[in-house]
Structure formats: C-alpha cells, structure tokens
PDB file of C-alpha atoms (C1' of nucleotides) in Angstrom:
ATOM      1  CA  MET Q  11     -30.079 -17.450 -21.694  1.00  0.00           C
ATOM      2  CA  VAL Q  12     -28.000 -15.295 -19.403  1.00  0.00           C
ATOM      3  CA  ASN Q  13     -24.568 -13.846 -20.570  1.00  0.00           C
ATOM      4  CA  GLY Q  14     -21.718 -12.608 -18.566  1.00  0.00           C
ATOM      5  CA  PRO Q  15     -20.806  -9.053 -17.744  1.00  0.00           C
ATOM      6  CA  ARG Q  16     -19.318  -6.916 -20.597  1.00  0.00           C
ATOM      7  CA  MET Q  17     -16.178  -4.957 -20.781  1.00  0.00           C
ATOM      8  CA  THR Q  18     -17.470  -1.549 -21.692  1.00  0.00           C
ATOM      9  CA  LYS Q  19     -15.148   1.488 -22.286  1.00  0.00           C
ATOM     10  CA  GLN Q  20     -16.736   2.985 -19.206  1.00  0.00           C
ATOM     11  CA  ARG Q  21     -15.993   0.014 -17.041  1.00  0.00           C
ATOM     12  CA  GLN Q  22     -12.517  -0.176 -18.345  1.00  0.00           C
ATOM     13  CA  LEU Q  23     -11.603   3.483 -17.877  1.00  0.00           C
ATOM     14  CA  ILE Q  24     -13.140   3.360 -14.344  1.00  0.00           C
ATOM     15  CA  LEU Q  25     -10.928   0.489 -13.308  1.00  0.00           C
ATOM     16  CA  GLU Q  26      -7.982   2.097 -14.930  1.00  0.00           C
ATOM     17  CA  GLU Q  27      -8.455   5.408 -12.961  1.00  0.00           C
ATOM     18  CA  LEU Q  28      -9.141   3.525  -9.727  1.00  0.00           C
ATOM     19  CA  LYS Q  29      -5.706   1.564 -10.169  1.00  0.00           C
ATOM     20  CA  ALA Q  30      -3.885   4.618 -10.882  1.00  0.00           C
ATOM     21  CA  MET Q  31      -4.962   6.345  -7.572  1.00  0.00           C
ATOM     22  CA  ASP Q  32      -2.678   6.139  -4.674  1.00  0.00           C
ATOM     23  CA  HIS Q  33      -5.373   6.255  -2.160  1.00  0.00           C
ATOM     24  CA  HIS Q  34      -9.071   4.921  -1.623  1.00  0.00           C
ATOM     25  CA  PRO Q  35     -11.266   7.365  -3.486  1.00  0.00           C
ATOM     26  CA  THR Q  36     -15.123   7.928  -3.026  1.00  0.00           C
ATOM     27  CA  ALA Q  37     -17.302   7.189  -6.090  1.00  0.00           C
ATOM     28  CA  ASP Q  38     -17.569  11.075  -6.477  1.00  0.00           C
ATOM     29  CA  GLU Q  39     -13.856  11.427  -6.869  1.00  0.00           C
ATOM     30  CA  ILE Q  40     -13.584   8.603  -9.358  1.00  0.00           C
ATOM     31  CA  TYR Q  41     -16.371  10.122 -11.442  1.00  0.00           C
ATOM     32  CA  HIS Q  42     -14.433  13.523 -11.643  1.00  0.00           C
ATOM     33  CA  ARG Q  43     -11.484  11.898 -12.795  1.00  0.00           C
ATOM     34  CA  VAL Q  44     -13.200   9.653 -15.251  1.00  0.00           C
ATOM     35  CA  ARG Q  45     -15.026  12.574 -16.773  1.00  0.00           C
ATOM     36  CA  GLU Q  46     -11.995  14.166 -17.814  1.00  0.00           C
ATOM     37  CA  LYS Q  47     -11.353  11.455 -20.277  1.00  0.00           C
ATOM     38  CA  MET Q  48     -15.019  10.828 -21.055  1.00  0.00           C
ATOM     39  CA  PRO Q  49     -17.117  13.854 -20.332  1.00  0.00           C
ATOM     40  CA  ARG Q  50     -20.632  12.358 -20.900  1.00  0.00           C
ATOM     41  CA  ILE Q  51     -20.413   9.602 -18.361  1.00  0.00           C
ATOM     42  CA  SER Q  52     -23.000   9.834 -15.654  1.00  0.00           C
ATOM     43  CA  LEU Q  53     -22.481   9.301 -11.980  1.00  0.00           C
ATOM     44  CA  GLY Q  54     -24.933   6.507 -12.018  1.00  0.00           C
ATOM     45  CA  THR Q  55     -22.930   4.624 -14.344  1.00  0.00           C
ATOM     46  CA  VAL Q  56     -19.784   5.014 -12.223  1.00  0.00           C
ATOM     47  CA  TYR Q  57     -21.875   3.660  -9.173  1.00  0.00           C
ATOM     48  CA  ARG Q  58     -23.103   0.697 -11.104  1.00  0.00           C
ATOM     49  CA  ASN Q  59     -19.797  -0.302 -12.394  1.00  0.00           C
ATOM     50  CA  LEU Q  60     -18.099  -0.024  -9.228  1.00  0.00           C
ATOM     51  CA  GLU Q  61     -20.795  -2.228  -7.681  1.00  0.00           C
ATOM     52  CA  LYS Q  62     -20.273  -4.762 -10.388  1.00  0.00           C
ATOM     53  CA  LEU Q  63     -16.466  -4.794 -10.223  1.00  0.00           C
ATOM     54  CA  ALA Q  64     -16.695  -5.256  -6.455  1.00  0.00           C
ATOM     55  CA  ALA Q  65     -19.315  -8.006  -6.815  1.00  0.00           C
ATOM     56  CA  SER Q  66     -16.968  -9.861  -9.355  1.00  0.00           C
ATOM     57  CA  GLY Q  67     -14.121  -9.404  -6.938  1.00  0.00           C
ATOM     58  CA  VAL Q  68     -12.077  -7.245  -9.119  1.00  0.00           C
ATOM     59  CA  ILE Q  69     -12.077  -4.330  -6.849  1.00  0.00           C
ATOM     60  CA  ARG Q  70     -13.037  -3.922  -3.132  1.00  0.00           C
ATOM     61  CA  LYS Q  71     -15.561  -1.715  -1.829  1.00  0.00           C
ATOM     62  CA  PHE Q  72     -15.498  -0.674   1.937  1.00  0.00           C
ATOM     63  CA  ASP Q  73     -17.840   1.345   4.002  1.00  0.00           C
ATOM     64  CA  TYR Q  74     -16.107   2.491   7.117  1.00  0.00           C
ATOM     65  CA  ALA Q  75     -15.121   6.040   7.516  1.00  0.00           C
ATOM     66  CA  GLY Q  76     -17.879   8.697   7.426  1.00  0.00           C
ATOM     67  CA  SER Q  77     -20.756   8.217   5.268  1.00  0.00           C
ATOM     68  CA  GLN Q  78     -19.183   7.632   1.975  1.00  0.00           C
ATOM     69  CA  MET Q  79     -18.275   4.453   0.301  1.00  0.00           C
ATOM     70  CA  ARG Q  80     -14.544   3.890  -0.642  1.00  0.00           C
ATOM     71  CA  PHE Q  81     -13.272   1.858  -3.387  1.00  0.00           C
ATOM     72  CA  ASP Q  82      -9.841  -0.088  -3.645  1.00  0.00           C
ATOM     73  CA  ALA Q  83      -8.390  -1.983  -6.580  1.00  0.00           C
ATOM     74  CA  ASP Q  84      -5.647  -3.567  -4.410  1.00  0.00           C
ATOM     75  CA  LEU Q  85      -7.068  -6.818  -3.145  1.00  0.00           C
ATOM     76  CA  HIS Q  86      -4.352  -7.916  -0.796  1.00  0.00           C
ATOM     77  CA  GLY Q  87      -5.584  -7.651   2.917  1.00  0.00           C
ATOM     78  CA  HIS Q  88      -4.216  -4.482   4.551  1.00  0.00           C
ATOM     79  CA  HIS Q  89      -5.365  -2.056   7.114  1.00  0.00           C
ATOM     80  CA  HIS Q  90      -6.043   1.713   6.627  1.00  0.00           C
ATOM     81  CA  ILE Q  91      -5.303   5.023   8.184  1.00  0.00           C
ATOM     82  CA  ARG Q  92      -7.829   7.772   7.664  1.00  0.00           C
ATOM     83  CA  CYS Q  93      -7.588  11.556   8.192  1.00  0.00           C
ATOM     84  CA  ALA Q  94     -10.317  12.958  10.495  1.00  0.00           C
ATOM     85  CA  ARG Q  95     -10.123  16.132   8.878  1.00  0.00           C
ATOM     86  CA  CYS Q  96     -10.206  15.533   4.999  1.00  0.00           C
ATOM     87  CA  GLY Q  97     -11.332  12.022   5.046  1.00  0.00           C
ATOM     88  CA  ARG Q  98      -8.511  10.730   2.862  1.00  0.00           C
ATOM     89  CA  ILE Q  99      -7.846   7.081   3.458  1.00  0.00           C
ATOM     90  CA  ASP Q 100      -4.356   5.464   2.867  1.00  0.00           C
ATOM     91  CA  ASP Q 101      -2.941   1.949   3.302  1.00  0.00           C
ATOM     92  CA  ILE Q 102      -0.968   1.022   6.142  1.00  0.00           C
ATOM     93  CA  ASP Q 103       1.507  -1.968   6.567  1.00  0.00           C
ATOM     94  CA  GLY Q 104       2.840  -3.740   9.412  1.00  0.00           C
ATOM     95  CA  ALA Q 105      -0.096  -3.458  11.757  1.00  0.00           C
ATOM     96  CA  PRO Q 106      -0.526  -6.334  14.132  1.00  0.00           C
ATOM     97  CA  ASP Q 107      -1.793  -9.772  12.993  1.00  0.00           C
ATOM     98  CA  LEU Q 108      -5.261 -10.291  14.277  1.00  0.00           C
ATOM     99  CA  ARG Q 109      -5.752 -13.974  13.247  1.00  0.00           C
ATOM    100  CA  GLU Q 110      -5.296 -15.261  16.743  1.00  0.00           C
ATOM    101  CA  SER Q 111      -7.518 -12.630  18.298  1.00  0.00           C
ATOM    102  CA  ASP Q 112     -10.318 -13.378  15.585  1.00  0.00           C
ATOM    103  CA  ARG Q 113     -10.467 -16.919  16.801  1.00  0.00           C
ATOM    104  CA  GLU Q 114     -10.817 -15.716  20.501  1.00  0.00           C
ATOM    105  CA  MET Q 115     -13.365 -13.172  19.759  1.00  0.00           C
ATOM    106  CA  ALA Q 116     -15.487 -15.670  17.704  1.00  0.00           C
ATOM    107  CA  ALA Q 117     -15.525 -18.050  20.580  1.00  0.00           C
ATOM    108  CA  ARG Q 118     -16.276 -15.218  22.855  1.00  0.00           C
ATOM    109  CA  THR Q 119     -19.207 -13.708  21.249  1.00  0.00           C
ATOM    110  CA  GLY Q 120     -20.886 -16.431  19.448  1.00  0.00           C
ATOM    111  CA  TYR Q 121     -20.541 -14.564  16.155  1.00  0.00           C
ATOM    112  CA  ARG Q 122     -19.344 -16.393  12.994  1.00  0.00           C
ATOM    113  CA  LEU Q 123     -16.295 -14.133  12.269  1.00  0.00           C
ATOM    114  CA  THR Q 124     -15.612 -13.289   8.601  1.00  0.00           C
ATOM    115  CA  GLY Q 125     -12.865 -10.778   9.405  1.00  0.00           C
ATOM    116  CA  SER Q 126     -11.497  -7.808  11.236  1.00  0.00           C
ATOM    117  CA  ARG Q 127      -9.671  -4.707  10.517  1.00  0.00           C
ATOM    118  CA  ILE Q 128      -7.842  -2.069  12.193  1.00  0.00           C
ATOM    119  CA  GLU Q 129      -8.546   1.635  11.486  1.00  0.00           C
ATOM    120  CA  TYR Q 130      -5.905   4.106  12.437  1.00  0.00           C
ATOM    121  CA  LEU Q 131      -7.372   7.657  12.883  1.00  0.00           C
ATOM    122  CA  GLY Q 132      -5.457  10.950  12.747  1.00  0.00           C
ATOM    123  CA  ILE Q 133      -4.491  14.004  10.856  1.00  0.00           C
ATOM    124  CA  CYS Q 134      -2.649  13.521   7.406  1.00  0.00           C
ATOM    125  CA  PRO Q 135       0.514  15.506   6.713  1.00  0.00           C
ATOM    126  CA  ALA Q 136      -1.178  17.703   4.271  1.00  0.00           C
ATOM    127  CA  CYS Q 137      -3.795  18.878   6.912  1.00  0.00           C
ATOM    128  CA  ILE Q 138      -1.400  19.165   9.546  1.00  0.00           C
ATOM    129  CA  GLU Q 139       0.645  21.543   7.315  1.00  0.00           C
ATOM    130  CA  GLU Q 140      -2.519  23.455   6.334  1.00  0.00           C
ATOM    131  CA  GLY Q 141      -3.313  23.924   9.989  1.00  0.00           C
ATOM    132  CA  ARG Q 142       0.046  25.231  10.712  1.00  0.00           C
ATOM    133  CA  ARG Q 143      -0.144  27.754   7.841  1.00  0.00           C
ATOM    134  CA  ALA Q 144      -3.639  28.823   9.097  1.00  0.00           C
ATOM    135  CA  GLU Q 145      -2.279  29.452  12.526  1.00  0.00           C
ATOM    136  CA  GLU Q 146       0.498  31.482  11.161  1.00  0.00           C
ATOM    137  CA  GLU Q 147      -1.904  33.834   9.387  1.00  0.00           C
ATOM    138  CA  GLU Q 148      -3.756  34.803  12.535  1.00  0.00           C
TER     139      GLU Q 148
ATOM    140  CA  MET S  15     -24.909  36.399  27.206  1.00  0.00           C
ATOM    141  CA  VAL S  16     -24.664  33.070  26.245  1.00  0.00           C
ATOM    142  CA  ASN S  17     -26.299  30.206  28.655  1.00  0.00           C
ATOM    143  CA  GLY S  18     -25.354  26.479  28.573  1.00  0.00           C
ATOM    144  CA  PRO S  19     -27.314  23.612  27.214  1.00  0.00           C
ATOM    145  CA  ARG S  20     -30.718  22.831  28.854  1.00  0.00           C
ATOM    146  CA  MET S  21     -31.867  19.574  30.192  1.00  0.00           C
ATOM    147  CA  THR S  22     -35.077  19.055  28.455  1.00  0.00           C
ATOM    148  CA  LYS S  23     -37.443  16.223  28.779  1.00  0.00           C
ATOM    149  CA  GLN S  24     -36.648  14.963  25.295  1.00  0.00           C
ATOM    150  CA  ARG S  25     -32.752  15.121  25.952  1.00  0.00           C
ATOM    151  CA  GLN S  26     -33.223  13.145  29.266  1.00  0.00           C
ATOM    152  CA  LEU S  27     -35.514  10.436  27.565  1.00  0.00           C
ATOM    153  CA  ILE S  28     -32.971  10.016  24.649  1.00  0.00           C
ATOM    154  CA  LEU S  29     -30.174   9.622  26.946  1.00  0.00           C
ATOM    155  CA  GLU S  30     -31.998   7.080  29.226  1.00  0.00           C
ATOM    156  CA  GLU S  31     -33.153   5.033  26.330  1.00  0.00           C
ATOM    157  CA  LEU S  32     -29.708   4.966  24.961  1.00  0.00           C
ATOM    158  CA  LYS S  33     -28.132   3.915  28.368  1.00  0.00           C
ATOM    159  CA  ALA S  34     -30.801   1.158  28.450  1.00  0.00           C
ATOM    160  CA  MET S  35     -29.852  -0.492  25.067  1.00  0.00           C
ATOM    161  CA  ASP S  36     -27.285  -3.302  25.063  1.00  0.00           C
ATOM    162  CA  HIS S  37     -26.044  -2.444  21.629  1.00  0.00           C
ATOM    163  CA  HIS S  38     -25.155   0.605  19.646  1.00  0.00           C
ATOM    164  CA  PRO S  39     -28.320   1.730  17.807  1.00  0.00           C
ATOM    165  CA  THR S  40     -28.830   4.169  14.999  1.00  0.00           C
ATOM    166  CA  ALA S  41     -30.588   7.497  15.340  1.00  0.00           C
ATOM    167  CA  ASP S  42     -33.726   6.051  13.937  1.00  0.00           C
ATOM    168  CA  GLU S  43     -33.725   3.043  16.441  1.00  0.00           C
ATOM    169  CA  ILE S  44     -33.487   5.603  19.186  1.00  0.00           C
ATOM    170  CA  TYR S  45     -36.271   7.657  17.644  1.00  0.00           C
ATOM    171  CA  HIS S  46     -38.703   4.742  17.557  1.00  0.00           C
ATOM    172  CA  ARG S  47     -37.936   3.656  21.148  1.00  0.00           C
ATOM    173  CA  VAL S  48     -38.319   7.206  22.537  1.00  0.00           C
ATOM    174  CA  ARG S  49     -41.598   7.664  20.551  1.00  0.00           C
ATOM    175  CA  GLU S  50     -43.156   5.011  22.489  1.00  0.00           C
ATOM    176  CA  LYS S  51     -42.862   7.191  25.553  1.00  0.00           C
ATOM    177  CA  MET S  52     -43.212  10.697  23.776  1.00  0.00           C
ATOM    178  CA  PRO S  53     -45.142  10.085  20.495  1.00  0.00           C
ATOM    179  CA  ARG S  54     -44.847  13.768  19.327  1.00  0.00           C
ATOM    180  CA  ILE S  55     -41.049  13.970  19.312  1.00  0.00           C
ATOM    181  CA  SER S  56     -39.529  14.408  16.013  1.00  0.00           C
ATOM    182  CA  LEU S  57     -36.541  12.536  14.303  1.00  0.00           C
ATOM    183  CA  GLY S  58     -34.747  16.116  14.046  1.00  0.00           C
ATOM    184  CA  THR S  59     -34.966  16.550  17.607  1.00  0.00           C
ATOM    185  CA  VAL S  60     -33.368  13.144  18.211  1.00  0.00           C
ATOM    186  CA  TYR S  61     -30.591  13.971  15.851  1.00  0.00           C
ATOM    187  CA  ARG S  62     -29.970  17.458  17.401  1.00  0.00           C
ATOM    188  CA  ASN S  63     -29.817  15.925  20.870  1.00  0.00           C
ATOM    189  CA  LEU S  64     -27.620  13.116  20.077  1.00  0.00           C
ATOM    190  CA  GLU S  65     -25.222  15.702  18.359  1.00  0.00           C
ATOM    191  CA  LYS S  66     -25.401  17.803  21.482  1.00  0.00           C
ATOM    192  CA  LEU S  67     -24.697  14.943  23.815  1.00  0.00           C
ATOM    193  CA  ALA S  68     -21.853  13.741  21.845  1.00  0.00           C
ATOM    194  CA  ALA S  69     -20.386  17.328  21.643  1.00  0.00           C
ATOM    195  CA  SER S  70     -20.591  17.729  25.448  1.00  0.00           C
ATOM    196  CA  GLY S  71     -19.021  14.192  25.863  1.00  0.00           C
ATOM    197  CA  VAL S  72     -22.015  12.606  27.452  1.00  0.00           C
ATOM    198  CA  ILE S  73     -22.274  10.081  24.868  1.00  0.00           C
ATOM    199  CA  ARG S  74     -20.123   8.928  21.884  1.00  0.00           C
ATOM    200  CA  LYS S  75     -21.015   8.904  18.389  1.00  0.00           C
ATOM    201  CA  PHE S  76     -19.082   6.773  15.718  1.00  0.00           C
ATOM    202  CA  ASP S  77     -19.258   6.541  12.072  1.00  0.00           C
ATOM    203  CA  TYR S  78     -18.177   3.216  11.007  1.00  0.00           C
ATOM    204  CA  ALA S  79     -20.322   0.557   9.748  1.00  0.00           C
ATOM    205  CA  GLY S  80     -22.440   0.961   6.750  1.00  0.00           C
ATOM    206  CA  SER S  81     -23.802   4.370   6.092  1.00  0.00           C
ATOM    207  CA  GLN S  82     -25.538   5.149   9.373  1.00  0.00           C
ATOM    208  CA  MET S  83     -24.246   6.864  12.489  1.00  0.00           C
ATOM    209  CA  ARG S  84     -24.172   4.743  15.815  1.00  0.00           C
ATOM    210  CA  PHE S  85     -24.506   5.949  19.301  1.00  0.00           C
ATOM    211  CA  ASP S  86     -22.973   4.768  22.556  1.00  0.00           C
ATOM    212  CA  ALA S  87     -23.688   5.874  26.111  1.00  0.00           C
ATOM    213  CA  ASP S  88     -20.713   3.842  27.351  1.00  0.00           C
ATOM    214  CA  LEU S  89     -17.665   6.174  27.257  1.00  0.00           C
ATOM    215  CA  HIS S  90     -14.927   3.760  28.289  1.00  0.00           C
ATOM    216  CA  GLY S  91     -12.682   2.875  25.239  1.00  0.00           C
ATOM    217  CA  HIS S  92     -13.518  -0.394  23.694  1.00  0.00           C
ATOM    218  CA  HIS S  93     -13.746  -2.204  20.270  1.00  0.00           C
ATOM    219  CA  HIS S  94     -16.755  -3.463  18.326  1.00  0.00           C
ATOM    220  CA  ILE S  95     -18.073  -6.227  16.479  1.00  0.00           C
ATOM    221  CA  ARG S  96     -20.445  -5.833  13.724  1.00  0.00           C
ATOM    222  CA  CYS S  97     -22.960  -8.160  12.062  1.00  0.00           C
ATOM    223  CA  ALA S  98     -22.593  -7.978   8.257  1.00  0.00           C
ATOM    224  CA  ARG S  99     -26.129  -9.164   7.808  1.00  0.00           C
ATOM    225  CA  CYS S 100     -28.305  -7.088   9.975  1.00  0.00           C
ATOM    226  CA  GLY S 101     -25.789  -4.294  10.944  1.00  0.00           C
ATOM    227  CA  ARG S 102     -25.971  -4.767  14.694  1.00  0.00           C
ATOM    228  CA  ILE S 103     -22.937  -3.549  16.682  1.00  0.00           C
ATOM    229  CA  ASP S 104     -21.796  -5.006  19.931  1.00  0.00           C
ATOM    230  CA  ASP S 105     -19.188  -4.150  22.324  1.00  0.00           C
ATOM    231  CA  ILE S 106     -16.115  -6.561  22.487  1.00  0.00           C
ATOM    232  CA  ASP S 107     -13.620  -6.897  25.179  1.00  0.00           C
ATOM    233  CA  GLY S 108      -9.963  -8.553  25.261  1.00  0.00           C
ATOM    234  CA  ALA S 109      -8.898  -7.055  21.977  1.00  0.00           C
ATOM    235  CA  PRO S 110      -5.106  -6.613  21.555  1.00  0.00           C
ATOM    236  CA  ASP S 111      -3.852  -3.489  22.864  1.00  0.00           C
ATOM    237  CA  LEU S 112      -2.771  -1.100  19.994  1.00  0.00           C
ATOM    238  CA  ARG S 113      -0.856   1.608  21.677  1.00  0.00           C
ATOM    239  CA  GLU S 114       2.378   0.245  20.760  1.00  0.00           C
ATOM    240  CA  SER S 115       1.553  -0.046  17.142  1.00  0.00           C
ATOM    241  CA  ASP S 116      -0.184   3.354  17.089  1.00  0.00           C
ATOM    242  CA  ARG S 117       3.260   4.923  17.835  1.00  0.00           C
ATOM    243  CA  GLU S 118       4.749   2.915  15.115  1.00  0.00           C
ATOM    244  CA  MET S 119       2.227   3.758  12.603  1.00  0.00           C
ATOM    245  CA  ALA S 120       2.546   7.531  13.336  1.00  0.00           C
ATOM    246  CA  ALA S 121       6.166   7.416  12.727  1.00  0.00           C
ATOM    247  CA  ARG S 122       5.856   5.406   9.679  1.00  0.00           C
ATOM    248  CA  THR S 123       3.020   7.561   7.837  1.00  0.00           C
ATOM    249  CA  GLY S 124       3.784  11.076   9.094  1.00  0.00           C
ATOM    250  CA  TYR S 125       0.091  11.252  10.295  1.00  0.00           C
ATOM    251  CA  ARG S 126      -0.513  12.655  13.857  1.00  0.00           C
ATOM    252  CA  LEU S 127      -2.452   9.795  15.412  1.00  0.00           C
ATOM    253  CA  THR S 128      -5.435  10.439  17.419  1.00  0.00           C
ATOM    254  CA  GLY S 129      -6.632   6.697  17.875  1.00  0.00           C
ATOM    255  CA  SER S 130      -7.255   3.442  16.501  1.00  0.00           C
ATOM    256  CA  ARG S 131      -9.834   0.930  16.697  1.00  0.00           C
ATOM    257  CA  ILE S 132     -10.522  -2.653  15.610  1.00  0.00           C
ATOM    258  CA  GLU S 133     -13.509  -3.771  13.997  1.00  0.00           C
ATOM    259  CA  TYR S 134     -14.427  -7.431  13.988  1.00  0.00           C
ATOM    260  CA  LEU S 135     -16.966  -8.322  11.268  1.00  0.00           C
ATOM    261  CA  GLY S 136     -19.171 -11.442  11.196  1.00  0.00           C
ATOM    262  CA  ILE S 137     -22.650 -12.852  11.550  1.00  0.00           C
ATOM    263  CA  CYS S 138     -24.383 -12.425  14.628  1.00  0.00           C
ATOM    264  CA  PRO S 139     -25.838 -15.369  16.692  1.00  0.00           C
ATOM    265  CA  ALA S 140     -29.484 -14.209  15.669  1.00  0.00           C
ATOM    266  CA  CYS S 141     -28.600 -14.092  11.886  1.00  0.00           C
ATOM    267  CA  ILE S 142     -26.916 -17.345  12.114  1.00  0.00           C
ATOM    268  CA  GLU S 143     -30.081 -18.846  13.640  1.00  0.00           C
ATOM    269  CA  GLU S 144     -32.273 -17.261  11.125  1.00  0.00           C
ATOM    270  CA  GLY S 145     -30.065 -18.400   8.101  1.00  0.00           C
ATOM    271  CA  ARG S 146     -30.321 -21.919   9.626  1.00  0.00           C
ATOM    272  CA  ARG S 147     -34.132 -21.785   9.540  1.00  0.00           C
ATOM    273  CA  ALA S 148     -34.343 -20.382   6.141  1.00  0.00           C
ATOM    274  CA  GLU S 149     -32.297 -23.323   4.866  1.00  0.00           C
ATOM    275  CA  GLU S 150     -34.647 -25.879   6.654  1.00  0.00           C
ATOM    276  CA  GLU S 151     -37.601 -24.333   4.901  1.00  0.00           C
ATOM    277  CA  GLU S 152     -36.449 -25.071   1.561  1.00  0.00           C
TER     278      GLU S 152
ATOM    279  C1'  DG J  26     -30.569  -9.784 -32.592  1.00  0.00           C
ATOM    280  C1'  DT J  27     -30.504 -10.471 -27.804  1.00  0.00           C
ATOM    281  C1'  DT J  28     -29.480  -8.606 -23.595  1.00  0.00           C
ATOM    282  C1'  DC J  29     -26.216  -5.931 -20.963  1.00  0.00           C
ATOM    283  C1'  DT J  30     -25.082  -1.210 -20.384  1.00  0.00           C
ATOM    284  C1'  DT J  31     -25.485   3.710 -20.820  1.00  0.00           C
ATOM    285  C1'  DG J  32     -27.231   8.453 -19.844  1.00  0.00           C
ATOM    286  C1'  DC J  33     -30.615  10.996 -17.706  1.00  0.00           C
ATOM    287  C1'  DA J  34     -33.696  12.204 -14.246  1.00  0.00           C
ATOM    288  C1'  DA J  35     -36.527  10.949 -10.659  1.00  0.00           C
ATOM    289  C1'  DA J  36     -36.767   8.527  -6.250  1.00  0.00           C
ATOM    290  C1'  DC J  37     -34.874   7.122  -1.960  1.00  0.00           C
ATOM    291  C1'  DT J  38     -32.342   7.144   2.663  1.00  0.00           C
ATOM    292  C1'  DG J  39     -30.150   9.301   6.222  1.00  0.00           C
ATOM    293  C1'  DT J  40     -29.140  13.665   8.060  1.00  0.00           C
ATOM    294  C1'  DT J  41     -29.215  18.647   8.631  1.00  0.00           C
ATOM    295  C1'  DT J  42     -31.563  23.200   8.883  1.00  0.00           C
ATOM    296  C1'  DG J  43     -35.019  27.474   8.802  1.00  0.00           C
ATOM    297  C1'  DC J  44     -38.616  28.919  11.116  1.00  0.00           C
ATOM    298  C1'  DA J  45     -42.432  30.012  14.258  1.00  0.00           C
ATOM    299  C1'  DT J  46     -43.614  28.373  18.661  1.00  0.00           C
ATOM    300  C1'  DC J  47     -42.795  26.432  23.192  1.00  0.00           C
ATOM    301  C1'  DA J  48     -40.325  25.863  27.660  1.00  0.00           C
ATOM    302  C1'  DT J  49     -36.254  26.072  30.579  1.00  0.00           C
ATOM    303  C1'  DA J  50     -33.293  28.631  33.573  1.00  0.00           C
TER     304       DA J  50
ATOM    305  C1'  DT B   6     -38.375  36.987  29.935  1.00  0.00           C
ATOM    306  C1'  DA B   7     -34.274  35.899  27.284  1.00  0.00           C
ATOM    307  C1'  DT B   8     -32.660  32.446  24.822  1.00  0.00           C
ATOM    308  C1'  DG B   9     -32.110  27.356  23.918  1.00  0.00           C
ATOM    309  C1'  DA B  10     -34.985  23.655  22.279  1.00  0.00           C
ATOM    310  C1'  DT B  11     -39.009  21.787  19.798  1.00  0.00           C
ATOM    311  C1'  DG B  12     -41.960  19.960  15.936  1.00  0.00           C
ATOM    312  C1'  DC B  13     -42.605  20.325  11.525  1.00  0.00           C
ATOM    313  C1'  DA B  14     -41.389  20.502   6.771  1.00  0.00           C
ATOM    314  C1'  DA B  15     -38.362  21.356   3.487  1.00  0.00           C
ATOM    315  C1'  DA B  16     -33.496  21.033   1.922  1.00  0.00           C
ATOM    316  C1'  DC B  17     -29.435  18.389   1.315  1.00  0.00           C
ATOM    317  C1'  DA B  18     -25.942  14.627  -0.018  1.00  0.00           C
ATOM    318  C1'  DG B  19     -24.761  10.243  -1.250  1.00  0.00           C
ATOM    319  C1'  DT B  20     -26.640   6.409  -3.696  1.00  0.00           C
ATOM    320  C1'  DT B  21     -29.973   3.682  -6.302  1.00  0.00           C
ATOM    321  C1'  DT B  22     -33.371   2.934  -9.996  1.00  0.00           C
ATOM    322  C1'  DG B  23     -36.888   3.080 -13.987  1.00  0.00           C
ATOM    323  C1'  DC B  24     -36.659   3.846 -18.668  1.00  0.00           C
ATOM    324  C1'  DA B  25     -35.890   4.446 -23.543  1.00  0.00           C
ATOM    325  C1'  DA B  26     -31.801   4.345 -26.520  1.00  0.00           C
ATOM    326  C1'  DG B  27     -27.229   2.619 -27.429  1.00  0.00           C
ATOM    327  C1'  DA B  28     -23.284  -0.869 -27.681  1.00  0.00           C
ATOM    328  C1'  DA B  29     -21.248  -5.617 -26.874  1.00  0.00           C
ATOM    329  C1'  DC B  30     -21.211 -10.061 -27.797  1.00  0.00           C
TER     330       DC B  30
END
DNA sequence: GTTCTTGCAAACTGTTTGCATCATA
DNA sequence: TATGATGCAAACAGTTTGCAAGAAC
C-alpha cells in the first residue's frame, strides 16, 4: 500500500523560506537560509524536497537562466527579468500577452505548444550601482 | 606581443558543422558530429573553440533550456521554440516585437535592459509521433 | 509497524583547467 | 620560432542517488 507524501519539518521550513523570498532563489540559496534555522539539514534533502514540492504543484521550478535551477512559490503565471551580472531573477508584470501568438506559432511549427515565456535580460539596480562605485575607485 | 586567434583545422570544422545543423545543438552533439571527421579531437577542444567563437562574435551561445549550453551559427536575432521532451531547440519567426515593451519594463524595474527573448515551449513533431507510437503498443 | 524521509557520502553530468606537446602565423 | 591551440586527464559545480538510521502516519 502506498501512502502520500509527508509534511516533515524540513519540507515545511523549505516552503516557508521560499515563500518569504522576494526573488527566485537557487537550491543553494534556499539551503543556506534554511540551515540558519536547522543547521543539520543536508543539501540533498533540500533538492529532494524542492523536487517533491514542484511535482505536487505547490511550488514551481524553472530552468532558464544559466545553469542553475530556480524555484518559485508564486504559482500565478508571470514573466521574469534576469540580471546578466549576478544572476538574480525577479518577477515582472505587464508584459505582452502571448496567447494569440502561441496559437500562431503552434500552427507554424507543428509543435504541440504547452506555454511560452518572455525573459527580459539586463543589469539589476544593485549591479549598476556596484559598477558605478568600481569606476569611481579607479 | 600578443597575436590574434588562429584558424585551426579543429576550429574550422566545428564552425562548419555548427553551420550545417538545422537546430541549436549542445556542445556534446557538436563533439560527436565533429569526431566522425576528426576522431582524435577532444571535448575540451570543442568547448574552448565554441567559447572563442562566441567571444569573437562568430557564433552565439545561449544558456536557456535545461542545464546545457546551446550554440547557434545564425547571428540574426530570433526567438526559439524548445521541446520539453527531447530538449531540441528550433528557430521561430514572426514572434511579437518586444522593443516597445523592453522600454516599459526597464522604466518599471530600474534594470538597465540589454535584451529580451521569447521562449515557446512544447512537444516537437518527432516526440508527438513517438508518443503516439508508444500508446499504440500498449 | 510500515514506509516515507533524512543525513551523509559517493556518484554523475556538463563544463573548465593545467600541462606537456603540437602547429600556425 | 614565439605563442596560441591541442589532447588528455584531473578538477569543478550543480544535482542526483544508495544506504542505513530516523520520523510520520
């Protein structure tokens, strides 16, 4: 007999911390934050839980942007903006609606379309500021 | 005194093979293709050359889509469609123009925008076909 | 008490790098 | 013939996995 997933302290804490973050962290970022409250947790546990939470639809996992996975507790559809310098990813609202173009692209390519997303790429305010400071020091 | 980059047989062949491919391959795919014509080439050489070619602007390297880098010999700006099942990436034309929205998003977020791209996600014709065949076998 | 989950460490994958040798300009 | 590039192997980073011990249900 197969039982459902269990809500362990680890899983709960990981979810909580992810929800409290205002950007889309990597597994490692989550690991370090969670470890402040639960020092003996392992990185493997963090990965396993993020995977489980994503599989059950509680969080979202996405794989654009560099080589690292990013995680997101906010399920409503939205697009992202990414900093090319530090890799930070933020939400962005008000991007163009792609539903019309989705239909057109499906017809054009023969793909069965499951979705589309816009990624804006740039330098975030913190990195702009840091670049300015570095210049002044020269 | 520093000299420029050299056009070696390896570099030439890698570029040629990349140009001949109709989708956007991973480094490993390129490696295997090139190795058919130059069996002693190493994967490290492929990576180094792709890096050099991208740095000099001859090809383009992009990092969305799963964990692997993808390469592209076609420099004109365009968007991509990716197969969620096999990871294949193809070009796509006729996607909406984002220049207007780029300006708006830059103003809204404080980022200095360097670009934006649309990624369409779906199942490619080959994988649809394969799925159909697997179903029939049951 | 069953079985899902944990911590730990080892394995794995994609990518980068150090080094002696080779080859291009 | 100076120096950039190669092949090879080892190192690296992010992620996954096997296993014995622990905790949820």
